[in-house]
Coordinates of N, CA and C and ligand atoms in Angstrom, one line a residue:
X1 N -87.6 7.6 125.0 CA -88.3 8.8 125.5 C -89.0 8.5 126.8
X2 N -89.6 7.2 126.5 CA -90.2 6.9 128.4 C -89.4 6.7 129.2
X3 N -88.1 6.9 129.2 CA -87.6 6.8 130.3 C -87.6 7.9 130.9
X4 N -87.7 9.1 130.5 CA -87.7 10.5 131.2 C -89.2 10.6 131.6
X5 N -90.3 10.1 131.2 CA -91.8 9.9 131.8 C -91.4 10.4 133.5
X6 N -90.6 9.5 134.0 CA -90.6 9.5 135.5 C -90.1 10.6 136.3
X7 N -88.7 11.5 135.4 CA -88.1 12.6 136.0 C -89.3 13.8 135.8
X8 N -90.2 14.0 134.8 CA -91.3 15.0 134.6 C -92.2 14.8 135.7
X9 N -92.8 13.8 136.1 CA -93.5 13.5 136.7 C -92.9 13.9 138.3
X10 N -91.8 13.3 138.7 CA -91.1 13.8 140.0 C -91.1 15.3 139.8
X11 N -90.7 16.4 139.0 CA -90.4 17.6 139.1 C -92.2 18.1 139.4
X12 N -92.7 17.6 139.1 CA -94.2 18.1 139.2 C -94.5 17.6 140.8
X13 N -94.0 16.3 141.3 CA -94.3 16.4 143.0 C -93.2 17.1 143.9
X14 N -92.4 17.5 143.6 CA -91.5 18.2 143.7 C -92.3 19.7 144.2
X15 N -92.8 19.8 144.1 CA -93.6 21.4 144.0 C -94.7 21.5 145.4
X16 N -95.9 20.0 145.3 CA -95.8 19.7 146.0 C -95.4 19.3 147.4
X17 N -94.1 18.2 147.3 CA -93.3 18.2 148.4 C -93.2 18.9 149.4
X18 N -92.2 19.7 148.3 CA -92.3 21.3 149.1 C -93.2 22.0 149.7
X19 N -94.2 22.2 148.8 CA -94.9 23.2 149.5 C -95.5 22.4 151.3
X20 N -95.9 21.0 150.9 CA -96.1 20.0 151.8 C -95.0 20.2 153.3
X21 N -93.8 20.7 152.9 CA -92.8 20.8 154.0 C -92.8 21.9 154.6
X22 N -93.4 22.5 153.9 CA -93.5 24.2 154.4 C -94.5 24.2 155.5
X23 N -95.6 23.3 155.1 CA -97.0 23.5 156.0 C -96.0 23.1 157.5
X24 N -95.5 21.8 156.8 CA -94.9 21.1 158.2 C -94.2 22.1 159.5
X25 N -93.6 22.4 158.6 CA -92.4 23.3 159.6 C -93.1 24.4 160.0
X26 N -94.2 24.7 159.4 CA -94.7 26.0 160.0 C -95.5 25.8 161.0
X27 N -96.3 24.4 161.0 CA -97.0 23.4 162.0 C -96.2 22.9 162.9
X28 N -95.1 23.1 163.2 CA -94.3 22.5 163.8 C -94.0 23.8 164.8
X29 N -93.8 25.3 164.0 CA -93.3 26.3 164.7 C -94.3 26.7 165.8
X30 N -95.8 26.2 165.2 CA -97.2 26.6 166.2 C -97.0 26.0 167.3
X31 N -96.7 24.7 167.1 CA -96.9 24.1 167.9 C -95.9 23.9 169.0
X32 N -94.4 24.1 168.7 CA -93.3 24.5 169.6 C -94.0 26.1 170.1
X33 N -95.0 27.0 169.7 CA -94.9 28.2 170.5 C -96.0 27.8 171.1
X34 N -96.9 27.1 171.1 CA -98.0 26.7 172.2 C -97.9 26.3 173.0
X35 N -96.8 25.1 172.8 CA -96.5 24.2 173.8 C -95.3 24.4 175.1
X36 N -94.8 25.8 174.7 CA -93.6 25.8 175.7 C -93.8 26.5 177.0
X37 N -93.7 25.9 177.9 CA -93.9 26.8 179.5 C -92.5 27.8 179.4
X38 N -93.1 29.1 180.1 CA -91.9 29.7 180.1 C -91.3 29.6 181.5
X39 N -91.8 29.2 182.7 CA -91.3 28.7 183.3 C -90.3 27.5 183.7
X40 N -90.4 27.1 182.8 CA -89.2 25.9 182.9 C -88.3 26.2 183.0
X41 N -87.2 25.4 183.5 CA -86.0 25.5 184.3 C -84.9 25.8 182.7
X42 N -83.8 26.8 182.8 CA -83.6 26.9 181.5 C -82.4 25.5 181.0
X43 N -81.8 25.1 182.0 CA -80.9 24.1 181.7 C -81.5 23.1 181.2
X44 N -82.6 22.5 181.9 CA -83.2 21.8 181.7 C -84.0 21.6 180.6
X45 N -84.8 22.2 180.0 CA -85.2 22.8 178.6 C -83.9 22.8 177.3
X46 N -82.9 23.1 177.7 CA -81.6 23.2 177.0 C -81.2 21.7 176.8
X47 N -81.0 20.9 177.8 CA -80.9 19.3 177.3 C -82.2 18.4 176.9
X48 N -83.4 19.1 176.9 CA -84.4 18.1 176.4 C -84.2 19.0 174.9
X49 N -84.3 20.1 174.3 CA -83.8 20.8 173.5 C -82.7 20.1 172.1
X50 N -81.8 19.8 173.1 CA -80.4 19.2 171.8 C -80.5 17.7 172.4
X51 N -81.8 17.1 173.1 CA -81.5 15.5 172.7 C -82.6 15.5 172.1
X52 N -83.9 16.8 171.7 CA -84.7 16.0 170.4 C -83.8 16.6 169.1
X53 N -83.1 17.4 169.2 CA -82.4 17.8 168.1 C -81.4 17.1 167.5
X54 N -81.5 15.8 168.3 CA -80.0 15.0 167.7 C -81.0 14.2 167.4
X55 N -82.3 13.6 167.8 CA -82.8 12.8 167.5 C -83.5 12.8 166.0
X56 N -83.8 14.3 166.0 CA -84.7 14.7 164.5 C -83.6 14.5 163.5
X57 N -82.3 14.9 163.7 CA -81.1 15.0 163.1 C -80.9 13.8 162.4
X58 N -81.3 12.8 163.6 CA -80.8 11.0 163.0 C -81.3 10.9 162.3
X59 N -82.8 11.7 162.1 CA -84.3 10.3 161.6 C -84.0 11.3 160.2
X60 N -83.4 12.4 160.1 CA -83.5 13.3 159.1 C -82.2 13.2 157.8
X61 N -80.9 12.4 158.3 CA -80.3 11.8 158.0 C -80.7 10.3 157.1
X62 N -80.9 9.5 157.8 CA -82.0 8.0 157.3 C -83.0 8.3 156.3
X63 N -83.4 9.9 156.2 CA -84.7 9.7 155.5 C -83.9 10.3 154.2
X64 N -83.0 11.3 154.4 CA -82.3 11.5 153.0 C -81.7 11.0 152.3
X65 N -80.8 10.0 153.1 CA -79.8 8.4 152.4 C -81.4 7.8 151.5
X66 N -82.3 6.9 152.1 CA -83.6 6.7 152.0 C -83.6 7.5 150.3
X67 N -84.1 8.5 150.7 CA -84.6 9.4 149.3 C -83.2 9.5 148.3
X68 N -82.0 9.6 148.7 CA -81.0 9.5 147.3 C -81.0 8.2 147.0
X69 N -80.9 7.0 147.6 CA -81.0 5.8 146.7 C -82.2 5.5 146.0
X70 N -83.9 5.8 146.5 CA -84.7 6.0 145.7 C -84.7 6.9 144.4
X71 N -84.3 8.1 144.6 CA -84.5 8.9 143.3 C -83.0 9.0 142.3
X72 N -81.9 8.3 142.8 CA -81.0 8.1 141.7 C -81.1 6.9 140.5
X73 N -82.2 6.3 141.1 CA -82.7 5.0 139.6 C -83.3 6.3 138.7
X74 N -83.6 7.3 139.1 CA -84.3 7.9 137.3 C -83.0 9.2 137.4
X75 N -81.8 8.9 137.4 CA -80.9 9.3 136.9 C -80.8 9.4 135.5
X76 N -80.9 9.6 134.3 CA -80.3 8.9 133.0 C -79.8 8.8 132.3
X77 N -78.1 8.9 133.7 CA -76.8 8.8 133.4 C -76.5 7.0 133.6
X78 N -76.1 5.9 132.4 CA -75.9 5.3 132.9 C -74.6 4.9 131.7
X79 N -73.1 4.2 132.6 CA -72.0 4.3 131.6 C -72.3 3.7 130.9
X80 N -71.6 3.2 130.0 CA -71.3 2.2 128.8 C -70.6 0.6 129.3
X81 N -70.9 -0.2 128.6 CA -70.4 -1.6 128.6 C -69.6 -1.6 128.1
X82 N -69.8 -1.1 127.2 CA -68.3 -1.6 126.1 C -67.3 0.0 126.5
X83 N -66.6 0.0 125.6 CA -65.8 1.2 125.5 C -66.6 1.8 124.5
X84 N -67.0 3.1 124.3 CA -67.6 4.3 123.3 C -67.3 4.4 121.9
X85 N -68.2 4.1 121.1 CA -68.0 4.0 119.4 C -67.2 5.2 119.4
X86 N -67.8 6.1 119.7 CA -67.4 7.9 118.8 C -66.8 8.8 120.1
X87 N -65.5 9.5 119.6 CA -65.5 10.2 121.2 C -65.4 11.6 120.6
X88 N -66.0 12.5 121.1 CA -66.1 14.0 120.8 C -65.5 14.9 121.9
X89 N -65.0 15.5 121.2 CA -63.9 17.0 122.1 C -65.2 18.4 122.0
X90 N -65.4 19.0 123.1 CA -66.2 19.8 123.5 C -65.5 20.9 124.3
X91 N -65.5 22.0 123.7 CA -65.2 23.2 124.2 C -65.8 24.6 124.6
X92 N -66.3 24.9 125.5 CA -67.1 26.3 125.6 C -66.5 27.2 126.1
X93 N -66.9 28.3 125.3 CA -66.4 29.9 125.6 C -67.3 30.1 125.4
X94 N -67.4 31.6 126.1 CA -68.2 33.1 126.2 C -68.0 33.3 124.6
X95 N -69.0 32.8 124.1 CA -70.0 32.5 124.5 C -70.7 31.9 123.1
X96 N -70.0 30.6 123.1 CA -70.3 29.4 122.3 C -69.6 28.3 122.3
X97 N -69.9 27.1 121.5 CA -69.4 25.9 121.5 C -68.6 25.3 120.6
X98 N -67.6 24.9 120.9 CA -66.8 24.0 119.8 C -66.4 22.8 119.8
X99 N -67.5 22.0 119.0 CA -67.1 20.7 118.8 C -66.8 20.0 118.0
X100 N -65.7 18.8 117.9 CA -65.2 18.2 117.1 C -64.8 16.6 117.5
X101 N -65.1 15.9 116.3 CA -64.8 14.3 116.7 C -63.6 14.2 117.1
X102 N -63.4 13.7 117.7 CA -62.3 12.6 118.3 C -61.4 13.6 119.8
X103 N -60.6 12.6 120.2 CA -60.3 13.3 121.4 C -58.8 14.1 121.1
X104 N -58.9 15.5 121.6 CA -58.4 16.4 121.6 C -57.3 16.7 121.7
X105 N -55.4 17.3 121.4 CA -54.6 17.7 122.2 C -54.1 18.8 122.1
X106 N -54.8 19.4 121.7 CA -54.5 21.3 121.9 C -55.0 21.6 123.3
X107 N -54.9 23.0 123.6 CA -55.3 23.2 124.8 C -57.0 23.9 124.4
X108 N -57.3 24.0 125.3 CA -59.0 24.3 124.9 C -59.1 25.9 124.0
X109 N -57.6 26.8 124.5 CA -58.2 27.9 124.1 C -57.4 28.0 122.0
X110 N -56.9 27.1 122.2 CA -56.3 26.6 120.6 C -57.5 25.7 119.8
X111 N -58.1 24.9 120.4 CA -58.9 23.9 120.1 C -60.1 24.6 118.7
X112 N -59.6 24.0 117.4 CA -61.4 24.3 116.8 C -61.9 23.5 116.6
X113 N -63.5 24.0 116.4 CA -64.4 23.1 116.2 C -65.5 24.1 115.7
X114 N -66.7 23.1 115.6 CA -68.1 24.1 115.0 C -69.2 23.7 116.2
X115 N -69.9 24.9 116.1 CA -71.0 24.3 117.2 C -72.1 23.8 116.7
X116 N -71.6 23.2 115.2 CA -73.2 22.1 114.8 C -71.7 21.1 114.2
X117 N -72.5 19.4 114.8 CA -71.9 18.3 114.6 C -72.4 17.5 114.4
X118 N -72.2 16.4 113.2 CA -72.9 15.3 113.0 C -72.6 14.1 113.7
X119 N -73.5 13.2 114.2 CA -73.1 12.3 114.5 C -74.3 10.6 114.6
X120 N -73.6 9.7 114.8 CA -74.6 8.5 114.5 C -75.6 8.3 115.6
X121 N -76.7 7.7 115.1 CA -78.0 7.4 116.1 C -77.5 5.8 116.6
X122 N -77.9 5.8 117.4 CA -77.7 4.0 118.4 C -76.3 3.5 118.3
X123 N -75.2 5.1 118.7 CA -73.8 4.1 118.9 C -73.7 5.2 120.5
X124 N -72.4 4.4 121.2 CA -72.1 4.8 121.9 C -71.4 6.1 122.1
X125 N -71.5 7.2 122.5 CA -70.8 7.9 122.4 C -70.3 9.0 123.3
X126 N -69.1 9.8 123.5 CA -68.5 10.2 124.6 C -67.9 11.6 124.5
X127 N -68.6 12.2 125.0 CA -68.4 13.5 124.9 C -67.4 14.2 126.0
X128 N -66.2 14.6 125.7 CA -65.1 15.1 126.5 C -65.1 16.8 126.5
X129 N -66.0 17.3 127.6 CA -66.3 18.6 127.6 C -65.2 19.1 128.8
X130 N -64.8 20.2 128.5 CA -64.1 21.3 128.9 C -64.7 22.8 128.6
X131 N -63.7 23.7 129.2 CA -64.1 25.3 129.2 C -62.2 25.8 128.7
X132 N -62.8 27.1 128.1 CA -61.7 27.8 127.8 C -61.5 29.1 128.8
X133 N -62.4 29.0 129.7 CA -62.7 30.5 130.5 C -63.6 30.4 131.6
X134 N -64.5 30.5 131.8 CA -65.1 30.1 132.6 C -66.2 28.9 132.4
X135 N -66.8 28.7 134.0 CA -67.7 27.8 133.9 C -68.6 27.9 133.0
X136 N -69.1 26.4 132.7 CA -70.7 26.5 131.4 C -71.0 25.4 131.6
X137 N -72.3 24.8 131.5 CA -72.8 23.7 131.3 C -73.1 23.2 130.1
X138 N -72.6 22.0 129.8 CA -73.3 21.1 128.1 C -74.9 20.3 128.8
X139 N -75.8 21.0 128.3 CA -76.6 20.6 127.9 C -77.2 20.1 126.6
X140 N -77.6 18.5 126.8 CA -78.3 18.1 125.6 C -79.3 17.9 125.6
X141 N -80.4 18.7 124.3 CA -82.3 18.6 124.5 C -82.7 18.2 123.3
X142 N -83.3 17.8 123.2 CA -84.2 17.1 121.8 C -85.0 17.9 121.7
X143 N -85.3 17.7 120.4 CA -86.5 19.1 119.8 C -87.6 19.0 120.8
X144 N -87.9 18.3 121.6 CA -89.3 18.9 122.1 C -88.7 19.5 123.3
X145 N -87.4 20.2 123.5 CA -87.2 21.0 124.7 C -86.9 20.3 126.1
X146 N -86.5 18.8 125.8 CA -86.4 18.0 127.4 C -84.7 17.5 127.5
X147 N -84.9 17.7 128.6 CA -83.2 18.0 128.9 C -82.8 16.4 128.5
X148 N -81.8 16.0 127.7 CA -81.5 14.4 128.0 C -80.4 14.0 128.7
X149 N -79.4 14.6 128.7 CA -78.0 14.9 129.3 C -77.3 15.8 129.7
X150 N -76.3 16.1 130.6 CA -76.0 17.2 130.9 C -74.6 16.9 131.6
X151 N -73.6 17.7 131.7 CA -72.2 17.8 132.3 C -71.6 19.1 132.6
X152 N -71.0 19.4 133.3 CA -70.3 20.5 133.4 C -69.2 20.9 132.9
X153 N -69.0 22.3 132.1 CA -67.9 22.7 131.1 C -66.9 23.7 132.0
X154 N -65.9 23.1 132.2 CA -65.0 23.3 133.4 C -63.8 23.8 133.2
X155 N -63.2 25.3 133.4 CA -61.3 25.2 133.0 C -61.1 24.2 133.5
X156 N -59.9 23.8 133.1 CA -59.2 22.6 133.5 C -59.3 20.9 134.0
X157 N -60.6 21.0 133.6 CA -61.4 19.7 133.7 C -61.9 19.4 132.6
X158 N -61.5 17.5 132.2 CA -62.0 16.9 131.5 C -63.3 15.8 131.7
X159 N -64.9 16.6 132.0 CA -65.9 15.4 132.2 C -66.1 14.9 131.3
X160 N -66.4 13.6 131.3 CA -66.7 12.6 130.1 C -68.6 12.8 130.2
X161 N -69.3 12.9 129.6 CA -70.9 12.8 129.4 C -70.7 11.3 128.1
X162 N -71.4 10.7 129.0 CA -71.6 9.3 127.7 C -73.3 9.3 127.4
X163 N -73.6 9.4 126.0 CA -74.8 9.3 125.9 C -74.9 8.4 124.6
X164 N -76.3 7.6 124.2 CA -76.3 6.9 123.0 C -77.7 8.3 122.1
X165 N -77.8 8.0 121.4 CA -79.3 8.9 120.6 C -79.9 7.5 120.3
X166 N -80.9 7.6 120.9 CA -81.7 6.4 120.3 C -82.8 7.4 118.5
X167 N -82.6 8.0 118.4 CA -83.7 8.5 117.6 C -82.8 9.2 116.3
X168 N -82.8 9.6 115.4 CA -82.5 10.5 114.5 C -83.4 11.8 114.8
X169 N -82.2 12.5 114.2 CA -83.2 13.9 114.3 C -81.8 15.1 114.8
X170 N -82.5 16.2 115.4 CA -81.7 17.4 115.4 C -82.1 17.7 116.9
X171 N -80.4 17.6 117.8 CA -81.1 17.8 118.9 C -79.9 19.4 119.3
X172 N -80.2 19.9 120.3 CA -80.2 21.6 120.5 C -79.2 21.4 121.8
X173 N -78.3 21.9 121.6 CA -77.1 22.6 123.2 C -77.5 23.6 123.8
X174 N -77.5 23.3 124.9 CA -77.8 25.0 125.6 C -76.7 24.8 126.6
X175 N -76.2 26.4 126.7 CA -75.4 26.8 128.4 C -76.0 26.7 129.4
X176 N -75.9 25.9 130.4 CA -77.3 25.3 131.2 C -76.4 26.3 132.6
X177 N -75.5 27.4 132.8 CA -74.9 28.2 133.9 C -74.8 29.1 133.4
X178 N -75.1 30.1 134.3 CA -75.0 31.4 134.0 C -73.5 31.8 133.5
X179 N -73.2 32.5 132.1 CA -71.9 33.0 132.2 C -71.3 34.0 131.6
X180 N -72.3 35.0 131.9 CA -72.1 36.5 131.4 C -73.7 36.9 130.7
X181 N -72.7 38.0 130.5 CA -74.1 38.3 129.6 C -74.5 37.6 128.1
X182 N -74.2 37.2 127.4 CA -74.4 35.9 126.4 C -75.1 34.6 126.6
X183 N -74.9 34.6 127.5 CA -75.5 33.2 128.0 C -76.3 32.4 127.1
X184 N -77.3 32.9 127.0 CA -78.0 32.4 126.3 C -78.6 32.5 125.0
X185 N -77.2 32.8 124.4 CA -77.3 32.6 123.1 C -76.2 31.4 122.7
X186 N -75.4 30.8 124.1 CA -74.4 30.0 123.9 C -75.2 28.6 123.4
X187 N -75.2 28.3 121.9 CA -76.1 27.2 121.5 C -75.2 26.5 120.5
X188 N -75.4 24.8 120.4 CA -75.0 24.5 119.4 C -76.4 23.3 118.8
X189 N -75.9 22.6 117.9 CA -76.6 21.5 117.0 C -76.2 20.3 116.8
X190 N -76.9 19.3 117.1 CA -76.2 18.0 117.1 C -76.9 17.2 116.2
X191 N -76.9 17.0 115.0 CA -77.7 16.3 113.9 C -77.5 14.9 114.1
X192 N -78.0 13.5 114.3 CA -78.0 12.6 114.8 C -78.8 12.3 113.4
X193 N -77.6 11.0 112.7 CA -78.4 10.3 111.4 C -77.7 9.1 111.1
Ligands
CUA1 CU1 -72.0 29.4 128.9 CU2 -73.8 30.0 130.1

């Protein structure tokens, strides 16, 4: 569970940030309208213009690369070593879930399953989500409501979501995309024992 400590904590400076970037640019807009003579030559204004704009462009580039290699260590997506104890077939429709162990060969809209599934605590395991219709997201949350994994439920795509349960207990699916009016009642149950 501590490993998610760090994603809560980022989403809470996150707010900050922002707001922090807002002051910037708006401190930035003052001060580009104070500082500009309107007598300046317009060509000339035009190339000092797009060579700070290629320069902010560089430093703004570097600072993003910068920021995704820092904040993809609290990703916590991380694959498997071995190959996956358990593989589970995952299907969503408008507007619910069907899952079932092992990997699938019907087509999604043949496919059954239940949207409550049992499965083991501390094995590997590999969830093969698809869509029968439109997009949806598989989300996985543990009873206290915190997101642990997530993938997208796709026509014609097979994502793999690998996750282990370290804990026993009952954790909750949600449709994490909008997909109609249902949406959110699209839920299943994942009993971990
Ligand atoms: Cu399925 Cu939202």
């Amino acid at each position: 569970m501590n490993a998610f400590i760090p994603l809560l904590i980022l989403q809470d400076y996150a707010v900050i940030i922002s707001m922090a970037v807002g002051v910037l640019v708006v401190a930035v807009v003052i001060f580009l309208m104070t500082s500009s003579s309107i007598d300046e030559d317009k060509d000339s204004a035009k190339h000092k213009t797009y060579k700070m704009r290629g320069r902010y462009f560089f430093g703004l580039i570097i600072f993003l690369v910068i920021c995704t290699f820092v904040s993809l260590r609290f990703l916590p997506y991380h694959r498997f070593q071995n190959k996956p104890e358990e593989e589970v077939t995952v299907v969503g429709m408008q507007w619910s879930w069907k899952m079932a162990p092992g990997v699938s060969d019907k087509s999604p809209g043949e496919f059954t399953g239940s949207n409550e599934i049992s499965l083991p605590a501390n094995k590997g395991i590999e969830f093969i989500v698809t869509s029968a219709d439109v997009n949806h997201a598989f989300g996985i949350y543990n009873s206290k409501g915190v997101l642990l994994a997530q993938t997208q439920a796709m026509p014609g795509y097979h994502n793999k979501l690998q996750y282990e349960f370290a804990q026993k207990g009952d954790y909750h699916i949600l449709c994490m995309e909008y997909c109609g009016l249902a949406h959110s009642f699209m839920m299943g149950t994942i009993h971990v024992n």
